[in-house]
């Protein structure tokens, strides 16, 4: 009897099927992970590190200009009407400002608002949001002074009961530039 068992074909034994099942599961899972990776690419990685590094210096120049102009801003976001009310103080009062509310992890939640200077009130800028914004955001305010672009940039927690204050924190990364 044992001689007949040894002569039976491979597909009648259990262990080859277990090994084939493990290999088939590995191939299936690998293909599904590749499909997920191709259909949902990570867009937070920048391949051009040299250009990004040069951009950091340009950004710091813009932030230093805002600091030199003694700019401070208070931003109020109205949840009901979607109105953005910004109060800007300092030595720059451009006709328009650009306010960017940038989500650190979800680009589809980024918002760009163009703010127009109020004709009646000095330092007041008004714009309109299309939808409600809440949570952690990078808040970027861009303006111009004598053909130079200035920038205020801070990380803030956006909530309906709190105004955002820009220019109240020390400039990160500029310690070496001041010396």
PDB file of N, CA and C in Angstrom, residues 4-99:
ATOM      1  N   UNK A   4       1.912   2.341  -3.474  1.00  0.00           N
ATOM      2  CA  UNK A   4       0.875   2.944  -4.310  1.00  0.00           C
ATOM      3  C   UNK A   4       0.680   4.406  -3.941  1.00  0.00           C
ATOM      4  N   UNK A   5       0.820   4.729  -2.669  1.00  0.00           N
ATOM      5  CA  UNK A   5       0.659   6.108  -2.216  1.00  0.00           C
ATOM      6  C   UNK A   5       1.788   6.980  -2.748  1.00  0.00           C
ATOM      7  N   UNK A   6       3.009   6.478  -2.790  1.00  0.00           N
ATOM      8  CA  UNK A   6       4.153   7.240  -3.280  1.00  0.00           C
ATOM      9  C   UNK A   6       4.034   7.474  -4.775  1.00  0.00           C
ATOM     10  N   UNK A   7       3.346   6.614  -5.485  1.00  0.00           N
ATOM     11  CA  UNK A   7       3.219   6.744  -6.931  1.00  0.00           C
ATOM     12  C   UNK A   7       2.033   7.612  -7.328  1.00  0.00           C
ATOM     13  N   UNK A   8       1.248   8.106  -6.383  1.00  0.00           N
ATOM     14  CA  UNK A   8       0.086   8.924  -6.743  1.00  0.00           C
ATOM     15  C   UNK A   8       0.563  10.284  -7.259  1.00  0.00           C
ATOM     16  N   UNK A   9      -0.191  10.915  -8.149  1.00  0.00           N
ATOM     17  CA  UNK A   9       0.215  12.198  -8.736  1.00  0.00           C
ATOM     18  C   UNK A   9       0.273  13.304  -7.673  1.00  0.00           C
ATOM     19  N   UNK A  10       1.033  14.373  -7.959  1.00  0.00           N
ATOM     20  CA  UNK A  10       1.286  15.454  -6.992  1.00  0.00           C
ATOM     21  C   UNK A  10       0.013  16.191  -6.597  1.00  0.00           C
ATOM     22  N   UNK A  11      -0.914  16.302  -7.537  1.00  0.00           N
ATOM     23  CA  UNK A  11      -2.119  17.097  -7.270  1.00  0.00           C
ATOM     24  C   UNK A  11      -3.080  16.394  -6.315  1.00  0.00           C
ATOM     25  N   UNK A  12      -2.803  15.152  -5.969  1.00  0.00           N
ATOM     26  CA  UNK A  12      -3.642  14.456  -5.012  1.00  0.00           C
ATOM     27  C   UNK A  12      -3.133  14.621  -3.580  1.00  0.00           C
ATOM     28  N   UNK A  13      -2.013  15.320  -3.415  1.00  0.00           N
ATOM     29  CA  UNK A  13      -1.458  15.568  -2.083  1.00  0.00           C
ATOM     30  C   UNK A  13      -1.889  16.954  -1.603  1.00  0.00           C
ATOM     31  N   UNK A  14      -1.974  17.130  -0.282  1.00  0.00           N
ATOM     32  CA  UNK A  14      -2.440  18.387   0.316  1.00  0.00           C
ATOM     33  C   UNK A  14      -1.388  19.491   0.276  1.00  0.00           C
ATOM     34  N   UNK A  15      -0.129  19.187   0.570  1.00  0.00           N
ATOM     35  CA  UNK A  15       0.897  20.222   0.727  1.00  0.00           C
ATOM     36  C   UNK A  15       1.164  21.027  -0.542  1.00  0.00           C
ATOM     37  N   UNK A  16       1.202  20.468  -1.711  1.00  0.00           N
ATOM     38  CA  UNK A  16       1.395  21.323  -2.899  1.00  0.00           C
ATOM     39  C   UNK A  16       0.267  22.349  -3.058  1.00  0.00           C
ATOM     40  N   UNK A  17      -0.948  21.981  -2.711  1.00  0.00           N
ATOM     41  CA  UNK A  17      -2.074  22.918  -2.829  1.00  0.00           C
ATOM     42  C   UNK A  17      -1.978  24.051  -1.801  1.00  0.00           C
ATOM     43  N   UNK A  18      -1.488  23.740  -0.619  1.00  0.00           N
ATOM     44  CA  UNK A  18      -1.293  24.794   0.391  1.00  0.00           C
ATOM     45  C   UNK A  18      -0.237  25.794  -0.091  1.00  0.00           C
ATOM     46  N   UNK A  19       0.868  25.283  -0.642  1.00  0.00           N
ATOM     47  CA  UNK A  19       1.926  26.169  -1.156  1.00  0.00           C
ATOM     48  C   UNK A  19       1.403  27.004  -2.325  1.00  0.00           C
ATOM     49  N   UNK A  20       0.654  26.402  -3.226  1.00  0.00           N
ATOM     50  CA  UNK A  20       0.078  27.136  -4.364  1.00  0.00           C
ATOM     51  C   UNK A  20      -0.897  28.203  -3.869  1.00  0.00           C
ATOM     52  N   UNK A  21      -1.693  27.891  -2.845  1.00  0.00           N
ATOM     53  CA  UNK A  21      -2.646  28.872  -2.303  1.00  0.00           C
ATOM     54  C   UNK A  21      -1.909  30.072  -1.703  1.00  0.00           C
ATOM     55  N   UNK A  22      -0.814  29.827  -0.987  1.00  0.00           N
ATOM     56  CA  UNK A  22      -0.030  30.933  -0.414  1.00  0.00           C
ATOM     57  C   UNK A  22       0.528  31.811  -1.530  1.00  0.00           C
ATOM     58  N   UNK A  23       1.074  31.198  -2.564  1.00  0.00           N
ATOM     59  CA  UNK A  23       1.620  31.964  -3.692  1.00  0.00           C
ATOM     60  C   UNK A  23       0.519  32.740  -4.426  1.00  0.00           C
ATOM     61  N   UNK A  24      -0.625  32.121  -4.625  1.00  0.00           N
ATOM     62  CA  UNK A  24      -1.731  32.800  -5.316  1.00  0.00           C
ATOM     63  C   UNK A  24      -2.228  33.996  -4.505  1.00  0.00           C
ATOM     64  N   UNK A  25      -2.332  33.832  -3.189  1.00  0.00           N
ATOM     65  CA  UNK A  25      -2.742  34.967  -2.335  1.00  0.00           C
ATOM     66  C   UNK A  25      -1.717  36.090  -2.400  1.00  0.00           C
ATOM     67  N   UNK A  26      -0.435  35.747  -2.399  1.00  0.00           N
ATOM     68  CA  UNK A  26       0.614  36.770  -2.474  1.00  0.00           C
ATOM     69  C   UNK A  26       0.527  37.551  -3.779  1.00  0.00           C
ATOM     70  N   UNK A  27       0.340  36.850  -4.885  1.00  0.00           N
ATOM     71  CA  UNK A  27       0.228  37.521  -6.188  1.00  0.00           C
ATOM     72  C   UNK A  27      -1.016  38.397  -6.230  1.00  0.00           C
ATOM     73  N   UNK A  28      -2.134  37.895  -5.740  1.00  0.00           N
ATOM     74  CA  UNK A  28      -3.381  38.669  -5.738  1.00  0.00           C
ATOM     75  C   UNK A  28      -3.249  39.930  -4.894  1.00  0.00           C
ATOM     76  N   UNK A  29      -2.711  39.813  -3.697  1.00  0.00           N
ATOM     77  CA  UNK A  29      -2.537  40.979  -2.832  1.00  0.00           C
ATOM     78  C   UNK A  29      -1.548  41.979  -3.427  1.00  0.00           C
ATOM     79  N   UNK A  30      -0.477  41.487  -4.044  1.00  0.00           N
ATOM     80  CA  UNK A  30       0.493  42.387  -4.676  1.00  0.00           C
ATOM     81  C   UNK A  30      -0.154  43.163  -5.812  1.00  0.00           C
ATOM     82  N   UNK A  31      -0.916  42.489  -6.648  1.00  0.00           N
ATOM     83  CA  UNK A  31      -1.588  43.174  -7.758  1.00  0.00           C
ATOM     84  C   UNK A  31      -2.607  44.193  -7.254  1.00  0.00           C
ATOM     85  N   UNK A  32      -3.321  43.856  -6.189  1.00  0.00           N
ATOM     86  CA  UNK A  32      -4.289  44.825  -5.661  1.00  0.00           C
ATOM     87  C   UNK A  32      -3.576  46.035  -5.060  1.00  0.00           C
ATOM     88  N   UNK A  33      -2.453  45.844  -4.380  1.00  0.00           N
ATOM     89  CA  UNK A  33      -1.698  46.976  -3.824  1.00  0.00           C
ATOM     90  C   UNK A  33      -1.117  47.849  -4.935  1.00  0.00           C
ATOM     91  N   UNK A  34      -0.636  47.246  -6.006  1.00  0.00           N
ATOM     92  CA  UNK A  34      -0.121  48.027  -7.143  1.00  0.00           C
ATOM     93  C   UNK A  34      -1.249  48.828  -7.773  1.00  0.00           C
ATOM     94  N   UNK A  35      -2.422  48.236  -7.911  1.00  0.00           N
ATOM     95  CA  UNK A  35      -3.576  48.947  -8.468  1.00  0.00           C
ATOM     96  C   UNK A  35      -3.956  50.136  -7.593  1.00  0.00           C
ATOM     97  N   UNK A  36      -3.986  49.945  -6.295  1.00  0.00           N
ATOM     98  CA  UNK A  36      -4.307  51.047  -5.376  1.00  0.00           C
ATOM     99  C   UNK A  36      -3.256  52.149  -5.478  1.00  0.00           C
ATOM    100  N   UNK A  37      -1.983  51.770  -5.528  1.00  0.00           N
ATOM    101  CA  UNK A  37      -0.906  52.765  -5.597  1.00  0.00           C
ATOM    102  C   UNK A  37      -0.953  53.559  -6.900  1.00  0.00           C
ATOM    103  N   UNK A  38      -1.287  52.908  -8.002  1.00  0.00           N
ATOM    104  CA  UNK A  38      -1.349  53.603  -9.295  1.00  0.00           C
ATOM    105  C   UNK A  38      -2.567  54.518  -9.366  1.00  0.00           C
ATOM    106  N   UNK A  39      -3.695  54.081  -8.850  1.00  0.00           N
ATOM    107  CA  UNK A  39      -4.921  54.883  -8.929  1.00  0.00           C
ATOM    108  C   UNK A  39      -4.981  56.008  -7.904  1.00  0.00           C
ATOM    109  N   UNK A  40      -4.244  55.917  -6.808  1.00  0.00           N
ATOM    110  CA  UNK A  40      -4.241  56.944  -5.756  1.00  0.00           C
ATOM    111  C   UNK A  40      -2.812  57.369  -5.440  1.00  0.00           C
ATOM    112  N   UNK A  41      -2.165  58.113  -6.340  1.00  0.00           N
ATOM    113  CA  UNK A  41      -0.767  58.481  -6.086  1.00  0.00           C
ATOM    114  C   UNK A  41      -0.649  59.499  -4.960  1.00  0.00           C
ATOM    115  N   UNK A  42       0.468  59.478  -4.288  1.00  0.00           N
ATOM    116  CA  UNK A  42       0.752  60.434  -3.219  1.00  0.00           C
ATOM    117  C   UNK A  42       1.296  61.701  -3.853  1.00  0.00           C
ATOM    118  N   UNK A  43       0.558  62.798  -3.761  1.00  0.00           N
ATOM    119  CA  UNK A  43       0.959  64.030  -4.424  1.00  0.00           C
ATOM    120  C   UNK A  43       1.683  64.992  -3.492  1.00  0.00           C
ATOM    121  N   UNK A  44       2.097  64.557  -2.321  1.00  0.00           N
ATOM    122  CA  UNK A  44       2.759  65.434  -1.375  1.00  0.00           C
ATOM    123  C   UNK A  44       4.274  65.431  -1.526  1.00  0.00           C
ATOM    124  N   UNK A  45       4.822  64.556  -2.351  1.00  0.00           N
ATOM    125  CA  UNK A  45       6.261  64.454  -2.509  1.00  0.00           C
ATOM    126  C   UNK A  45       6.702  65.294  -3.700  1.00  0.00           C
ATOM    127  N   UNK A  46       7.731  66.105  -3.502  1.00  0.00           N
ATOM    128  CA  UNK A  46       8.264  66.951  -4.559  1.00  0.00           C
ATOM    129  C   UNK A  46       9.578  66.344  -5.029  1.00  0.00           C
ATOM    130  N   UNK A  47       9.669  66.006  -6.314  1.00  0.00           N
ATOM    131  CA  UNK A  47      10.873  65.381  -6.840  1.00  0.00           C
ATOM    132  C   UNK A  47      11.984  66.382  -7.122  1.00  0.00           C
ATOM    133  N   UNK A  48      11.646  67.639  -7.307  1.00  0.00           N
ATOM    134  CA  UNK A  48      12.643  68.628  -7.660  1.00  0.00           C
ATOM    135  C   UNK A  48      13.091  69.366  -6.396  1.00  0.00           C
ATOM    136  N   UNK A  49      13.949  68.708  -5.616  1.00  0.00           N
ATOM    137  CA  UNK A  49      14.340  69.238  -4.312  1.00  0.00           C
ATOM    138  C   UNK A  49      15.149  70.523  -4.428  1.00  0.00           C
ATOM    139  N   UNK A  50      15.979  70.635  -5.452  1.00  0.00           N
ATOM    140  CA  UNK A  50      16.811  71.825  -5.608  1.00  0.00           C
ATOM    141  C   UNK A  50      15.952  73.062  -5.835  1.00  0.00           C
ATOM    142  N   UNK A  51      14.990  72.954  -6.749  1.00  0.00           N
ATOM    143  CA  UNK A  51      14.092  74.086  -7.010  1.00  0.00           C
ATOM    144  C   UNK A  51      13.244  74.401  -5.783  1.00  0.00           C
ATOM    145  N   UNK A  52      12.811  73.376  -5.062  1.00  0.00           N
ATOM    146  CA  UNK A  52      12.024  73.606  -3.848  1.00  0.00           C
ATOM    147  C   UNK A  52      12.867  74.329  -2.803  1.00  0.00           C
ATOM    148  N   UNK A  53      14.132  73.988  -2.694  1.00  0.00           N
ATOM    149  CA  UNK A  53      15.021  74.667  -1.754  1.00  0.00           C
ATOM    150  C   UNK A  53      15.225  76.125  -2.110  1.00  0.00           C
ATOM    151  N   UNK A  54      15.369  76.409  -3.404  1.00  0.00           N
ATOM    152  CA  UNK A  54      15.489  77.812  -3.820  1.00  0.00           C
ATOM    153  C   UNK A  54      14.197  78.558  -3.534  1.00  0.00           C
ATOM    154  N   UNK A  55      13.077  77.876  -3.667  1.00  0.00           N
ATOM    155  CA  UNK A  55      11.782  78.499  -3.389  1.00  0.00           C
ATOM    156  C   UNK A  55      11.624  78.868  -1.923  1.00  0.00           C
ATOM    157  N   UNK A  56      12.235  78.094  -1.035  1.00  0.00           N
ATOM    158  CA  UNK A  56      12.170  78.418   0.393  1.00  0.00           C
ATOM    159  C   UNK A  56      12.836  79.759   0.653  1.00  0.00           C
ATOM    160  N   UNK A  57      13.987  79.994   0.015  1.00  0.00           N
ATOM    161  CA  UNK A  57      14.663  81.283   0.193  1.00  0.00           C
ATOM    162  C   UNK A  57      13.811  82.429  -0.334  1.00  0.00           C
ATOM    163  N   UNK A  58      13.183  82.235  -1.496  1.00  0.00           N
ATOM    164  CA  UNK A  58      12.310  83.280  -2.043  1.00  0.00           C
ATOM    165  C   UNK A  58      11.146  83.530  -1.096  1.00  0.00           C
ATOM    166  N   UNK A  59      10.606  82.459  -0.533  1.00  0.00           N
ATOM    167  CA  UNK A  59       9.487  82.589   0.391  1.00  0.00           C
ATOM    168  C   UNK A  59       9.904  83.365   1.631  1.00  0.00           C
ATOM    169  N   UNK A  60      11.086  83.076   2.150  1.00  0.00           N
ATOM    170  CA  UNK A  60      11.550  83.804   3.327  1.00  0.00           C
ATOM    171  C   UNK A  60      11.762  85.276   3.006  1.00  0.00           C
ATOM    172  N   UNK A  61      12.208  85.579   1.794  1.00  0.00           N
ATOM    173  CA  UNK A  61      12.348  86.982   1.399  1.00  0.00           C
ATOM    174  C   UNK A  61      10.999  87.683   1.440  1.00  0.00           C
ATOM    175  N   UNK A  62       9.965  87.000   0.963  1.00  0.00           N
ATOM    176  CA  UNK A  62       8.623  87.598   0.973  1.00  0.00           C
ATOM    177  C   UNK A  62       8.113  87.772   2.399  1.00  0.00           C
ATOM    178  N   UNK A  63       8.403  86.812   3.261  1.00  0.00           N
ATOM    179  CA  UNK A  63       7.972  86.919   4.654  1.00  0.00           C
ATOM    180  C   UNK A  63       8.755  88.003   5.396  1.00  0.00           C
ATOM    181  N   UNK A  64      10.040  88.143   5.072  1.00  0.00           N
ATOM    182  CA  UNK A  64      10.830  89.215   5.681  1.00  0.00           C
ATOM    183  C   UNK A  64      10.326  90.586   5.243  1.00  0.00           C
ATOM    184  N   UNK A  65       9.869  90.699   3.988  1.00  0.00           N
ATOM    185  CA  UNK A  65       9.295  91.963   3.527  1.00  0.00           C
ATOM    186  C   UNK A  65       8.037  92.286   4.331  1.00  0.00           C
ATOM    187  N   UNK A  66       7.198  91.299   4.563  1.00  0.00           N
ATOM    188  CA  UNK A  66       5.987  91.524   5.371  1.00  0.00           C
ATOM    189  C   UNK A  66       6.357  91.948   6.785  1.00  0.00           C
ATOM    190  N   UNK A  67       7.400  91.357   7.316  1.00  0.00           N
ATOM    191  CA  UNK A  67       7.841  91.717   8.664  1.00  0.00           C
ATOM    192  C   UNK A  67       8.410  93.140   8.681  1.00  0.00           C
ATOM    193  N   UNK A  68       9.157  93.501   7.638  1.00  0.00           N
ATOM    194  CA  UNK A  68       9.714  94.852   7.535  1.00  0.00           C
ATOM    195  C   UNK A  68       8.613  95.898   7.430  1.00  0.00           C
ATOM    196  N   UNK A  69       7.527  95.548   6.742  1.00  0.00           N
ATOM    197  CA  UNK A  69       6.397  96.469   6.587  1.00  0.00           C
ATOM    198  C   UNK A  69       5.503  96.505   7.833  1.00  0.00           C
ATOM    199  N   UNK A  70       5.879  95.738   8.856  1.00  0.00           N
ATOM    200  CA  UNK A  70       5.134  95.690  10.131  1.00  0.00           C
ATOM    201  C   UNK A  70       3.681  95.267   9.934  1.00  0.00           C
ATOM    202  N   UNK A  71       3.475  94.271   9.097  1.00  0.00           N
ATOM    203  CA  UNK A  71       2.114  93.840   8.773  1.00  0.00           C
ATOM    204  C   UNK A  71       1.559  92.897   9.833  1.00  0.00           C
ATOM    205  N   UNK A  72       0.308  93.107  10.154  1.00  0.00           N
ATOM    206  CA  UNK A  72      -0.475  92.241  11.030  1.00  0.00           C
ATOM    207  C   UNK A  72      -1.855  92.127  10.403  1.00  0.00           C
ATOM    208  N   UNK A  73      -2.457  90.961  10.542  1.00  0.00           N
ATOM    209  CA  UNK A  73      -3.789  90.765   9.965  1.00  0.00           C
ATOM    210  C   UNK A  73      -4.659  89.962  10.914  1.00  0.00           C
ATOM    211  N   UNK A  74      -5.930  90.304  10.916  1.00  0.00           N
ATOM    212  CA  UNK A  74      -6.942  89.567  11.661  1.00  0.00           C
ATOM    213  C   UNK A  74      -7.997  89.121  10.654  1.00  0.00           C
ATOM    214  N   UNK A  75      -8.272  87.826  10.619  1.00  0.00           N
ATOM    215  CA  UNK A  75      -9.205  87.268   9.638  1.00  0.00           C
ATOM    216  C   UNK A  75     -10.403  86.685  10.368  1.00  0.00           C
ATOM    217  N   UNK A  76     -11.592  87.097   9.940  1.00  0.00           N
ATOM    218  CA  UNK A  76     -12.828  86.541  10.487  1.00  0.00           C
ATOM    219  C   UNK A  76     -13.570  85.830   9.357  1.00  0.00           C
ATOM    220  N   UNK A  77     -13.891  84.543   9.574  1.00  0.00           N
ATOM    221  CA  UNK A  77     -14.644  83.746   8.603  1.00  0.00           C
ATOM    222  C   UNK A  77     -16.058  83.564   9.134  1.00  0.00           C
ATOM    223  N   UNK A  78     -17.040  84.081   8.413  1.00  0.00           N
ATOM    224  CA  UNK A  78     -18.442  83.958   8.821  1.00  0.00           C
ATOM    225  C   UNK A  78     -19.002  82.651   8.271  1.00  0.00           C
ATOM    226  N   UNK A  79     -19.386  81.737   9.168  1.00  0.00           N
ATOM    227  CA  UNK A  79     -19.902  80.430   8.750  1.00  0.00           C
ATOM    228  C   UNK A  79     -21.243  80.524   8.042  1.00  0.00           C
ATOM    229  N   UNK A  80     -22.069  81.476   8.422  1.00  0.00           N
ATOM    230  CA  UNK A  80     -23.420  81.572   7.868  1.00  0.00           C
ATOM    231  C   UNK A  80     -23.395  82.150   6.454  1.00  0.00           C
ATOM    232  N   UNK A  81     -22.748  83.296   6.282  1.00  0.00           N
ATOM    233  CA  UNK A  81     -22.759  83.969   4.977  1.00  0.00           C
ATOM    234  C   UNK A  81     -21.576  83.592   4.104  1.00  0.00           C
ATOM    235  N   UNK A  82     -20.515  83.052   4.696  1.00  0.00           N
ATOM    236  CA  UNK A  82     -19.314  82.730   3.939  1.00  0.00           C
ATOM    237  C   UNK A  82     -18.414  83.932   3.706  1.00  0.00           C
ATOM    238  N   UNK A  83     -18.745  85.066   4.331  1.00  0.00           N
ATOM    239  CA  UNK A  83     -17.948  86.275   4.132  1.00  0.00           C
ATOM    240  C   UNK A  83     -16.619  86.170   4.877  1.00  0.00           C
ATOM    241  N   UNK A  84     -15.570  86.626   4.217  1.00  0.00           N
ATOM    242  CA  UNK A  84     -14.247  86.703   4.817  1.00  0.00           C
ATOM    243  C   UNK A  84     -13.956  88.178   5.057  1.00  0.00           C
ATOM    244  N   UNK A  85     -13.732  88.539   6.311  1.00  0.00           N
ATOM    245  CA  UNK A  85     -13.464  89.927   6.694  1.00  0.00           C
ATOM    246  C   UNK A  85     -12.052  89.980   7.261  1.00  0.00           C
ATOM    247  N   UNK A  86     -11.149  90.666   6.563  1.00  0.00           N
ATOM    248  CA  UNK A  86      -9.759  90.747   6.975  1.00  0.00           C
ATOM    249  C   UNK A  86      -9.416  92.190   7.326  1.00  0.00           C
ATOM    250  N   UNK A  87      -8.757  92.373   8.457  1.00  0.00           N
ATOM    251  CA  UNK A  87      -8.282  93.697   8.885  1.00  0.00           C
ATOM    252  C   UNK A  87      -6.759  93.664   8.819  1.00  0.00           C
ATOM    253  N   UNK A  88      -6.186  94.534   7.986  1.00  0.00           N
ATOM    254  CA  UNK A  88      -4.743  94.582   7.785  1.00  0.00           C
ATOM    255  C   UNK A  88      -4.186  95.878   8.349  1.00  0.00           C
ATOM    256  N   UNK A  89      -3.168  95.759   9.185  1.00  0.00           N
ATOM    257  CA  UNK A  89      -2.484  96.947   9.695  1.00  0.00           C
ATOM    258  C   UNK A  89      -1.022  96.867   9.291  1.00  0.00           C
ATOM    259  N   UNK A  90      -0.399  98.007   9.106  1.00  0.00           N
ATOM    260  CA  UNK A  90       1.002  98.055   8.708  1.00  0.00           C
ATOM    261  C   UNK A  90       1.203  99.045   7.579  1.00  0.00           C
ATOM    262  N   UNK A  91       2.353  98.949   6.931  1.00  0.00           N
ATOM    263  CA  UNK A  91       2.742  99.923   5.912  1.00  0.00           C
ATOM    264  C   UNK A  91       2.471  99.458   4.491  1.00  0.00           C
ATOM    265  N   UNK A  92       1.438  98.696   4.274  1.00  0.00           N
ATOM    266  CA  UNK A  92       1.052  98.266   2.932  1.00  0.00           C
ATOM    267  C   UNK A  92      -0.464  98.126   2.880  1.00  0.00           C
ATOM    268  N   UNK A  93      -1.068  98.717   1.866  1.00  0.00           N
ATOM    269  CA  UNK A  93      -2.524  98.631   1.681  1.00  0.00           C
ATOM    270  C   UNK A  93      -2.830  98.401   0.198  1.00  0.00           C
ATOM    271  N   UNK A  94      -2.498  97.213  -0.356  1.00  0.00           N
ATOM    272  CA  UNK A  94      -2.764  96.969  -1.776  1.00  0.00           C
ATOM    273  C   UNK A  94      -4.264  96.907  -2.067  1.00  0.00           C
ATOM    274  N   UNK A  95      -4.621  97.006  -3.350  1.00  0.00           N
ATOM    275  CA  UNK A  95      -6.042  96.976  -3.735  1.00  0.00           C
ATOM    276  C   UNK A  95      -6.667  95.614  -3.466  1.00  0.00           C
ATOM    277  N   UNK A  96      -5.903  94.558  -3.725  1.00  0.00           N
ATOM    278  CA  UNK A  96      -6.417  93.202  -3.489  1.00  0.00           C
ATOM    279  C   UNK A  96      -5.382  92.381  -2.732  1.00  0.00           C
ATOM    280  N   UNK A  97      -5.881  91.392  -2.032  1.00  0.00           N
ATOM    281  CA  UNK A  97      -5.050  90.419  -1.334  1.00  0.00           C
ATOM    282  C   UNK A  97      -5.503  89.028  -1.743  1.00  0.00           C
ATOM    283  N   UNK A  98      -4.602  88.079  -1.632  1.00  0.00           N
ATOM    284  CA  UNK A  98      -4.954  86.681  -1.881  1.00  0.00           C
ATOM    285  C   UNK A  98      -4.783  85.915  -0.582  1.00  0.00           C
ATOM    286  N   UNK A  99      -5.863  85.284  -0.141  1.00  0.00           N
ATOM    287  CA  UNK A  99      -5.853  84.478   1.077  1.00  0.00           C
ATOM    288  C   UNK A  99      -5.984  83.014   0.680  1.00  0.00           C
TER     289      UNK A  99
END
